Short mmCIF file of C-alpha atoms in Angstrom, two decimals:
data_model
loop_
_atom_site.label_atom_id
_atom_site.label_comp_id
_atom_site.label_asym_id
_atom_site.label_seq_id
_atom_site.Cartn_x
_atom_site.Cartn_y
_atom_site.Cartn_z
CA MET A 1 48.72 33.90 -11.87
CA ALA A 2 45.48 36.11 -11.53
CA GLU A 3 45.05 36.70 -15.02
CA LEU A 4 45.87 32.99 -15.70
CA ALA A 5 42.83 32.16 -13.18
CA VAL A 6 40.64 34.46 -15.32
CA GLN A 7 41.67 32.80 -18.74
CA VAL A 8 41.33 29.21 -17.42
CA ALA A 9 38.32 29.30 -15.61
CA PRO A 10 35.81 26.40 -16.33
CA ASP A 11 32.69 27.34 -18.02
CA GLY A 12 29.89 29.28 -16.23
CA VAL A 13 32.61 30.39 -13.52
CA THR A 14 33.60 33.98 -13.89
CA VAL A 15 36.88 35.27 -12.05
CA THR A 16 37.17 38.92 -11.50
CA VAL A 17 40.57 40.45 -10.46
CA PHE A 18 40.50 43.12 -7.65
CA GLU A 19 43.23 45.82 -8.73
CA GLY A 20 43.19 48.32 -5.93
CA LEU A 21 44.94 46.46 -3.16
CA GLY A 22 47.87 49.12 -3.50
CA GLU A 23 45.29 52.24 -3.11
CA LEU A 24 44.17 50.90 0.45
CA PRO A 25 45.45 53.19 3.30
CA PHE A 26 47.28 51.17 6.42
CA TYR A 27 44.32 49.81 8.47
CA ASP A 28 43.35 52.17 11.05
CA GLU A 29 39.96 51.87 13.03
CA ASP A 30 40.10 55.73 13.72
CA ILE A 31 38.95 56.05 10.01
CA ASP A 32 37.06 53.02 9.82
CA THR A 33 33.64 54.81 10.42
CA PRO A 34 31.02 55.23 8.09
CA ALA A 35 31.56 58.80 7.57
CA ARG A 36 35.34 58.57 6.98
CA VAL A 37 36.19 54.99 5.33
CA PRO A 38 38.11 55.48 2.25
CA ALA A 39 36.45 54.82 -1.17
CA SER A 40 39.22 52.16 -1.82
CA VAL A 41 38.46 50.32 1.46
CA THR A 42 34.53 50.45 0.22
CA ALA A 43 35.35 49.15 -3.27
CA LEU A 44 37.39 46.38 -1.61
CA ARG A 45 34.62 45.41 0.84
CA ASP A 46 32.02 45.52 -1.96
CA ALA A 47 34.15 43.40 -4.30
CA VAL A 48 34.36 41.05 -1.69
CA ALA A 49 30.67 40.89 -0.50
CA ASP A 50 29.68 40.61 -3.93
CA ALA A 51 31.96 37.41 -4.53
CA ASP A 52 30.51 33.97 -4.25
CA ALA A 53 33.88 33.03 -3.29
CA VAL A 54 37.59 34.29 -3.05
CA LEU A 55 40.66 33.19 -4.72
CA VAL A 56 43.92 34.78 -2.89
CA ILE A 57 47.10 34.92 -5.08
CA THR A 58 49.97 36.15 -2.94
CA PRO A 59 53.60 35.90 -3.37
CA GLU A 60 56.21 35.37 -0.37
CA TYR A 61 58.21 38.31 1.26
CA ASN A 62 60.75 37.30 3.71
CA GLY A 63 59.04 34.15 4.51
CA SER A 64 55.54 35.72 5.35
CA ILE A 65 52.55 37.32 3.67
CA PRO A 66 52.96 40.88 1.87
CA ALA A 67 52.10 43.86 4.15
CA MET A 68 49.60 44.71 1.28
CA ILE A 69 47.59 41.12 1.86
CA LYS A 70 47.73 41.50 5.56
CA ASN A 71 46.16 45.39 5.20
CA ALA A 72 43.61 43.68 3.09
CA VAL A 73 42.70 40.90 5.87
CA ASP A 74 42.52 43.70 8.25
CA TRP A 75 40.12 45.80 6.28
CA LEU A 76 37.89 42.96 5.34
CA SER A 77 37.88 41.47 8.96
CA ARG A 78 35.98 44.62 10.10
CA PRO A 79 33.65 45.32 11.72
CA PHE A 80 34.56 42.59 13.65
CA GLY A 81 32.68 39.25 13.77
CA ASP A 82 30.80 40.68 10.33
CA GLY A 83 33.12 41.74 7.87
CA ALA A 84 32.76 41.13 4.10
CA VAL A 85 35.03 37.99 4.26
CA LYS A 86 32.74 36.14 6.99
CA ASN A 87 31.67 32.88 5.95
CA LYS A 88 33.29 33.56 2.35
CA PRO A 89 34.56 30.38 0.74
CA LEU A 90 38.36 31.38 0.34
CA VAL A 91 41.50 29.72 -1.17
CA VAL A 92 44.89 31.02 -1.00
CA ILE A 93 47.74 30.10 -3.49
CA GLY A 94 50.87 31.74 -5.35
CA GLY A 95 54.19 31.71 -5.86
CA SER A 96 57.54 32.72 -4.89
CA LEU A 97 61.15 32.68 -5.91
CA GLY A 98 62.17 30.63 -2.97
CA GLN A 99 62.25 26.73 -3.21
CA TYR A 100 58.87 25.89 -1.56
CA GLY A 101 56.90 28.34 -3.71
CA GLY A 102 55.28 30.51 -1.05
CA VAL A 103 54.10 28.02 1.27
CA TRP A 104 55.14 30.04 4.48
CA ALA A 105 53.03 33.03 3.15
CA HIS A 106 50.13 30.80 2.05
CA ASP A 107 49.96 29.39 5.60
CA GLU A 108 50.04 32.80 7.32
CA ALA A 109 47.50 34.10 4.94
CA ARG A 110 45.15 31.20 5.69
CA LYS A 111 45.72 31.64 9.16
CA SER A 112 44.91 35.38 9.02
CA PHE A 113 41.74 35.00 6.79
CA GLY A 114 40.45 32.12 8.98
CA ILE A 115 40.66 34.51 12.03
CA ALA A 116 39.12 37.33 10.04
CA GLY A 117 36.17 34.97 9.44
CA ALA A 118 36.64 33.35 6.01
CA ASN A 119 35.63 29.58 5.30
CA VAL A 120 39.32 28.74 4.26
CA ILE A 121 39.14 25.76 2.25
CA ASP A 122 42.44 24.26 3.54
CA GLY A 123 42.74 21.22 1.00
CA ILE A 124 42.92 23.46 -2.21
CA ARG A 125 46.64 24.35 -2.46
CA LEU A 126 48.98 25.60 -5.17
CA SER A 127 52.61 26.78 -4.37
CA VAL A 128 54.58 27.57 -7.57
CA PRO A 129 58.66 28.03 -7.09
CA PHE A 130 59.06 30.29 -9.99
CA GLN A 131 62.44 29.01 -10.32
CA SER A 132 61.10 25.78 -11.56
CA LEU A 133 59.61 27.63 -14.70
CA ALA A 134 62.86 28.38 -16.12
CA GLY A 135 62.06 32.05 -16.97
CA LYS A 136 58.56 31.22 -18.36
CA ALA A 137 55.62 32.76 -17.31
CA PRO A 138 52.90 30.59 -15.30
CA ALA A 139 50.74 30.91 -18.37
CA ASP A 140 53.16 28.93 -20.25
CA SER A 141 53.13 25.95 -18.16
CA ARG A 142 50.32 23.45 -19.04
CA GLU A 143 50.71 21.93 -15.41
CA ILE A 144 50.08 24.97 -13.60
CA SER A 145 47.29 26.01 -16.26
CA GLY A 146 45.47 22.75 -15.54
CA HIS A 147 45.97 23.05 -11.65
CA LEU A 148 44.50 26.63 -11.64
CA ARG A 149 41.72 25.57 -13.70
CA ASP A 150 41.02 22.69 -11.09
CA ILE A 151 41.45 25.10 -8.07
CA VAL A 152 39.07 27.53 -9.88
CA GLY A 153 36.81 24.89 -10.41
CA LYS A 154 36.79 23.16 -6.92
CA LEU A 155 36.33 26.49 -5.18
CA ALA A 156 33.12 27.20 -7.23
CA ALA A 157 32.06 23.75 -6.05
CA GLU A 158 32.38 24.99 -2.61
CA VAL A 159 29.58 27.77 -3.24
CA SER A 160 26.92 25.25 -4.61
#
């Protein structure tokens, strides 16, 4: 879905996918110091700080957010009260193999990012139950492509 967001973004809106979440070490405040912060963390923080808004696309694992997403929240929330995500317009969407399309994970992610200081746009939502796609990719669905284009446009409008 992240690649689809890049493809369907409205004119004048650029979507950049951050590919390095898997490189982040688990959050540890002992290494979250200027002299020790890992380069992967700096790259994430810089990417979010440089973005006008953030679109988080997450699956759902066992009814909650994946550890990788929660770990990103932890790194982005620091320093406490002034992390890279502070006051950043942010939307959480995604999909899941479950019948609810990841709703629980999205709710958990919204909560965590809100606590971290993001300006979570709660009214913009998309939860895709992948079983409804009958084996097709989200990009093969005009409905999902259209919804995603609208979401990216609405998120961009939050910046203006």
